[in-house]
Amino acid sequence: MAKTMNALILETHGTPFRSTEIARPQPRSGEILVRIAASGVNPLDLKIRAGQAAHARHPLPAVLGLDLAGVVEAVGPGVVGFLPGDEVYGMTGGVGGLQGSLAEYAVVDATLLAPKPANLTMREAAAMPLVFITAWEGLVDRARVQAGQSVLVQGGGGGVGHMAIQIARAFGAEVYATDNAEKRDFIQQLGATAIDFRTSDVEDYVTRYTASRGFDLVYDTGGGPMLDASFRAVKHFGHVVSCLGWGTHALAPLSFRAATYSGIFTLAPLLTGEGRSHYGDILREATRLVETGKIKPSLDPRHFGMEQVEAAYAAIESRTANGKIVVNIAA
């Protein structure tokens, strides 16, 4: 086995990646060496690269990349449930000093991994971990979504949003989603009622779709004015969840409805080490839902290799991506 591997290194925030050979890591107790096939690119990866994500600290020089899909190459002592040759996926690094997925191999905490859905390609699987976990934590872990509830997803055409729609529908909820008119067909293909936030204000769509009562559960993916709108869209004793709770917000609209709020910080297990096994469990649920046809990730059709990583990042920064951007690692 070769002792080195190719990796993309970020040496200084805001600069291009440098392709180089570095030592191949070896798994220790509880760890797995994964031969990476594909690396999902998230908007958060761009913020980490730019040095604009203080909450996602990652000392440089470093390998970025939060999501991966690949094949188990070797397992460390104490690892059960995985064998060399198994296809796996997970959100495993790229923050907190943990090596990311823009490399040929990575050693990762075994509890963060799950078996890859058999009916997904490596590219499709690499697109899922962060967005699925973020959506699941909000809808299931915090809000306890149930059949028959009305669920509003703010920003339903985005990465987390399109997963939230599918998860809510898998639980039997009636789903509505805001976004711009260009995302209408996509949202409706996912089985949600599309709402153009540019032409409908909160009171309009709350009146139209809930007879002015408000939605049982609102999942905000955008923060800022979108979160303020969520406080006005939820019903009395309902629940608002946000994965982007930045800014200063008036809580009066939420309080007057006696509603509750939960914030989601998906990176916490990677940064603190606490709760990592739950993420492996969540992805096992994702695998089950994918294999039963209830969840499907949306991918940008373009293919990027490691040598095109700058173009992959630029596609997200320029907002030209049509679905999740994935970098192919294996040839």
Coordinates of C-alpha atoms in Angstrom, one line a residue:
M1 CA 0.0 0.0 0.0
A2 CA 1.3 3.4 -1.0
K3 CA 2.3 5.7 1.9
T4 CA 1.2 8.9 0.2
M5 CA -1.9 10.3 -1.4
N6 CA -3.0 13.2 -3.5
A7 CA -4.8 16.0 -1.7
L8 CA -5.9 19.6 -2.2
I9 CA -4.5 21.8 0.5
L10 CA -5.7 25.2 1.5
E11 CA -2.7 27.1 2.9
T12 CA -4.2 30.6 3.4
H13 CA -7.9 31.7 3.5
G14 CA -9.2 33.0 0.2
T15 CA -6.4 31.5 -2.0
P16 CA -6.5 28.7 -4.5
F17 CA -6.1 25.1 -3.4
R18 CA -2.7 23.5 -3.9
S19 CA -2.5 19.9 -5.2
T20 CA 0.2 18.0 -3.5
E21 CA 1.2 14.6 -2.2
I22 CA 0.9 14.1 1.6
A23 CA 1.2 11.1 3.9
R24 CA -1.7 8.7 3.8
P25 CA -3.3 8.5 7.3
Q26 CA -3.7 5.2 9.1
P27 CA -6.8 4.3 11.1
R28 CA -6.5 4.2 14.9
S29 CA -9.0 2.7 17.4
G30 CA -12.6 3.4 16.3
E31 CA -11.5 4.9 12.9
I32 CA -12.0 3.8 9.3
L33 CA -9.7 4.6 6.3
V34 CA -12.0 5.5 3.4
R35 CA -10.9 5.6 -0.2
I36 CA -12.9 8.6 -1.3
A37 CA -14.8 8.5 -4.5
A38 CA -16.7 11.8 -4.4
S39 CA -16.7 15.0 -2.3
G40 CA -19.8 17.0 -1.9
V41 CA -19.4 20.8 -1.9
N42 CA -21.6 23.0 0.3
P43 CA -21.9 26.7 0.5
L44 CA -20.4 26.4 4.0
D45 CA -17.2 25.0 2.4
L46 CA -16.9 28.3 0.5
K47 CA -17.2 30.3 3.7
I48 CA -14.6 28.1 5.5
R49 CA -12.2 28.6 2.6
A50 CA -12.8 32.4 2.7
G51 CA -12.2 32.6 6.4
Q52 CA -15.8 33.8 6.9
A53 CA -17.0 31.0 9.1
A54 CA -15.8 31.7 12.6
H55 CA -18.2 29.0 13.9
A56 CA -16.6 26.4 11.6
R57 CA -13.0 26.8 12.7
H58 CA -10.4 24.8 10.8
P59 CA -6.7 25.5 11.4
L60 CA -4.6 25.9 8.2
P61 CA -3.0 24.4 6.2
A62 CA -5.9 21.9 5.8
V63 CA -7.9 19.7 3.5
L64 CA -11.4 21.0 3.2
G65 CA -14.6 19.1 2.3
L66 CA -17.4 18.2 4.7
D67 CA -19.2 15.4 2.8
L68 CA -17.8 12.2 1.3
A69 CA -18.8 8.9 -0.3
G70 CA -16.3 6.1 -0.8
V71 CA -15.1 2.6 0.0
V72 CA -13.8 1.2 3.2
E73 CA -10.1 0.6 2.7
A74 CA -9.2 -0.5 6.3
V75 CA -10.7 -0.5 9.7
G76 CA -9.0 0.3 13.0
P77 CA -9.2 -1.6 16.3
G78 CA -12.6 -1.8 17.8
V79 CA -14.6 -1.0 14.7
V80 CA -17.6 -3.2 14.2
G81 CA -20.2 -3.2 11.4
F82 CA -17.9 -2.2 8.6
L83 CA -15.5 -4.3 6.5
P84 CA -13.0 -3.4 3.8
G85 CA -14.9 -3.0 0.5
D86 CA -18.0 -1.6 2.1
E87 CA -19.5 1.4 0.3
V88 CA -20.1 4.2 2.9
Y89 CA -21.0 7.9 3.1
G90 CA -21.0 10.6 5.8
M91 CA -20.2 14.1 6.9
T92 CA -16.8 13.4 8.4
G93 CA -14.4 16.4 8.4
G94 CA -13.3 19.7 6.9
V95 CA -13.7 21.5 10.2
G96 CA -12.2 21.4 13.7
G97 CA -8.9 20.1 12.4
L98 CA -10.4 17.0 11.0
Q99 CA -9.2 16.2 7.5
G100 CA -11.8 16.9 4.8
S101 CA -12.8 15.0 1.7
L102 CA -10.8 16.8 -1.0
A103 CA -8.2 14.0 -0.9
E104 CA -7.8 10.4 -2.1
Y105 CA -8.2 9.0 1.4
A106 CA -9.4 10.1 4.8
V107 CA -9.4 8.5 8.2
V108 CA -12.8 9.2 9.9
D109 CA -14.7 8.4 13.0
A110 CA -16.6 5.2 12.2
T111 CA -19.7 6.4 14.1
L112 CA -20.1 9.2 11.5
L113 CA -20.5 6.8 8.6
A114 CA -23.4 4.7 7.3
P115 CA -23.8 2.2 4.4
K116 CA -24.3 4.0 1.1
P117 CA -27.7 3.6 -0.4
A118 CA -27.5 0.8 -2.9
N119 CA -29.5 2.7 -5.5
L120 CA -27.4 5.9 -5.4
T121 CA -24.1 6.6 -7.3
M122 CA -21.1 7.7 -5.3
R123 CA -21.8 11.2 -6.6
E124 CA -25.4 11.2 -5.4
A125 CA -24.4 9.8 -2.0
A126 CA -21.7 12.5 -1.5
A127 CA -24.4 15.1 -2.1
M128 CA -26.5 14.0 0.9
P129 CA -24.9 14.0 4.3
L130 CA -24.8 17.6 5.5
V131 CA -28.2 18.7 4.0
F132 CA -30.0 15.5 5.0
I133 CA -28.7 15.6 8.6
T134 CA -29.5 19.3 8.9
A135 CA -33.1 18.8 7.6
W136 CA -33.6 15.7 9.8
E137 CA -32.3 17.3 13.0
G138 CA -34.8 20.1 12.6
L139 CA -37.9 18.2 11.4
V140 CA -37.5 15.0 13.4
D141 CA -35.2 15.5 16.3
R142 CA -36.5 19.0 17.3
A143 CA -40.0 19.5 15.9
R144 CA -41.2 15.8 15.9
V145 CA -42.9 16.1 12.6
Q146 CA -46.0 14.0 12.3
A147 CA -48.5 12.8 9.7
G148 CA -51.2 15.2 8.9
Q149 CA -49.3 18.3 10.0
S150 CA -48.9 21.3 7.7
V151 CA -45.2 22.1 7.2
L152 CA -43.8 25.2 5.6
V153 CA -40.2 25.0 4.3
Q154 CA -38.7 28.4 3.7
G155 CA -36.3 28.1 0.8
G156 CA -37.6 24.7 -0.4
G157 CA -35.6 24.7 -3.6
G158 CA -32.2 24.7 -1.9
G159 CA -30.0 22.0 -0.5
V160 CA -31.4 21.7 3.0
G161 CA -34.9 22.8 1.7
H162 CA -35.4 20.1 -0.9
M163 CA -34.4 17.4 1.7
A164 CA -36.7 18.9 4.3
I165 CA -39.6 18.7 1.8
Q166 CA -39.0 15.0 1.1
I167 CA -38.5 14.1 4.8
A168 CA -41.7 15.9 5.8
R169 CA -43.6 14.1 3.1
A170 CA -42.1 10.8 4.1
F171 CA -43.6 11.3 7.5
G172 CA -47.0 12.0 6.0
A173 CA -47.1 15.8 6.4
E174 CA -48.7 18.2 4.0
V175 CA -45.8 20.4 2.7
Y176 CA -45.6 23.9 1.4
A177 CA -42.4 25.6 0.3
T178 CA -41.4 29.2 -0.5
D179 CA -38.8 30.1 -3.1
N180 CA -38.5 32.1 -6.3
A181 CA -40.6 31.4 -9.4
E182 CA -37.7 29.6 -11.1
K183 CA -37.9 26.8 -8.4
R184 CA -41.7 26.3 -8.7
D185 CA -41.6 23.2 -11.0
F186 CA -38.8 21.6 -8.9
I187 CA -40.6 22.1 -5.7
Q188 CA -43.9 20.7 -7.1
Q189 CA -42.1 17.7 -8.4
L190 CA -41.0 17.0 -4.9
G191 CA -44.6 16.9 -3.9
A192 CA -44.9 20.3 -2.1
T193 CA -47.1 23.3 -2.9
A194 CA -44.8 26.0 -4.3
I195 CA -45.1 29.6 -3.0
D196 CA -43.4 32.5 -4.7
F197 CA -42.1 34.6 -1.8
R198 CA -41.6 37.6 -4.2
T199 CA -45.2 37.9 -5.1
S200 CA -46.9 36.5 -1.9
D201 CA -46.3 38.0 1.5
V202 CA -46.7 36.0 4.7
E203 CA -50.3 37.0 5.5
D204 CA -51.3 36.2 1.9
Y205 CA -50.1 32.6 1.9
V206 CA -51.0 31.9 5.6
T207 CA -54.6 33.0 4.7
R208 CA -54.7 31.0 1.5
Y209 CA -53.2 27.8 2.7
T210 CA -54.1 27.6 6.4
A211 CA -57.3 29.7 6.6
S212 CA -55.2 32.2 8.6
R213 CA -54.4 29.7 11.3
G214 CA -50.7 29.3 10.5
F215 CA -48.6 26.3 9.8
D216 CA -48.0 23.6 12.4
L217 CA -44.2 23.6 11.7
V218 CA -42.0 26.0 9.8
Y219 CA -38.4 25.2 8.7
D220 CA -36.3 28.2 7.9
T221 CA -33.2 27.6 5.8
G222 CA -32.3 31.3 5.1
G223 CA -32.2 33.3 8.3
G224 CA -32.7 37.0 8.3
P225 CA -36.0 38.2 6.9
M226 CA -36.9 34.6 6.1
L227 CA -36.7 33.7 9.8
D228 CA -38.8 36.8 10.7
A229 CA -41.4 35.7 8.2
S230 CA -41.4 32.2 9.8
F231 CA -42.3 33.7 13.2
R232 CA -45.3 35.2 11.5
A233 CA -46.3 32.1 9.6
V234 CA -46.4 29.6 12.4
K235 CA -49.7 28.7 14.2
H236 CA -50.4 29.1 17.8
F237 CA -48.5 26.5 19.8
G238 CA -46.6 25.6 16.6
H239 CA -42.8 25.2 16.1
V240 CA -40.2 27.1 14.1
V241 CA -36.8 25.6 13.3
S242 CA -33.9 27.4 11.7
C243 CA -30.5 26.2 10.4
L244 CA -29.3 29.8 9.9
G245 CA -30.3 31.8 12.9
W246 CA -28.0 34.7 12.4
G247 CA -29.0 38.3 13.0
T248 CA -31.2 40.1 15.5
H249 CA -34.8 39.2 15.6
A250 CA -37.9 40.4 17.3
L251 CA -39.4 37.4 19.2
A252 CA -42.8 39.1 19.8
P253 CA -44.5 37.4 16.8
L254 CA -43.4 34.0 18.1
S255 CA -44.3 34.8 21.7
F256 CA -47.8 36.1 20.9
R257 CA -48.4 32.7 19.2
A258 CA -47.1 30.8 22.2
A259 CA -44.9 29.0 19.6
T260 CA -41.5 27.5 20.2
Y261 CA -38.2 27.8 18.3
S262 CA -35.2 25.5 17.8
G263 CA -31.8 26.3 16.2
I264 CA -29.8 23.7 14.4
F265 CA -25.9 23.7 14.4
T266 CA -25.0 20.7 12.3
L267 CA -21.3 21.0 12.8
A268 CA -21.4 20.6 16.6
P269 CA -20.5 16.8 16.7
L270 CA -17.5 17.4 14.5
L271 CA -16.3 20.3 16.6
T272 CA -17.0 18.9 20.0
G273 CA -16.9 15.1 19.5
E274 CA -20.4 14.9 21.2
G275 CA -23.2 13.1 19.4
R276 CA -21.3 11.8 16.5
S277 CA -23.0 8.3 16.6
H278 CA -26.4 10.0 16.1
Y279 CA -25.2 11.3 12.8
G280 CA -24.4 7.7 11.6
D281 CA -27.9 6.7 12.8
I282 CA -29.5 9.6 10.9
L283 CA -27.7 8.5 7.7
R284 CA -28.9 5.0 8.2
E285 CA -32.4 6.4 8.2
A286 CA -31.5 8.3 5.0
T287 CA -30.3 5.1 3.4
R288 CA -33.6 3.4 4.3
L289 CA -35.7 6.3 2.9
V290 CA -33.5 6.5 -0.3
E291 CA -33.8 2.8 -0.9
T292 CA -37.6 2.9 -0.5
G293 CA -37.8 5.7 -3.1
K294 CA -38.8 8.5 -0.7
I295 CA -35.7 10.6 -0.9
K296 CA -33.6 11.6 -3.9
P297 CA -30.8 14.2 -3.9
S298 CA -30.7 16.9 -6.6
L299 CA -27.3 17.1 -8.4
D300 CA -25.9 19.6 -10.8
P301 CA -25.2 17.6 -14.0
R302 CA -21.7 18.9 -14.4
H303 CA -18.7 16.7 -13.5
F304 CA -15.7 18.2 -11.8
G305 CA -12.5 16.4 -10.9
M306 CA -9.9 17.5 -8.4
E307 CA -8.2 19.5 -11.0
Q308 CA -11.4 21.5 -11.6
V309 CA -12.1 22.2 -7.9
E310 CA -11.8 26.0 -8.5
A311 CA -14.6 25.8 -11.1
A312 CA -16.7 23.7 -8.8
Y313 CA -16.4 26.3 -6.0
A314 CA -17.0 29.1 -8.6
A315 CA -20.3 27.5 -9.7
I316 CA -21.7 27.8 -6.1
E317 CA -20.3 31.3 -5.6
S318 CA -21.8 32.6 -8.9
R319 CA -25.2 30.9 -8.0
T320 CA -25.1 29.0 -11.3
A321 CA -25.4 25.5 -9.7
N322 CA -28.6 23.6 -10.6
G323 CA -28.5 21.2 -7.7
K324 CA -25.6 20.0 -5.5
I325 CA -22.0 20.4 -6.8
V326 CA -19.9 17.2 -6.3
V327 CA -16.2 16.8 -7.0
N328 CA -15.1 13.4 -8.3
I329 CA -12.1 12.2 -6.4
A330 CA -11.6 8.7 -7.8
A331 CA -10.7 8.4 -11.5

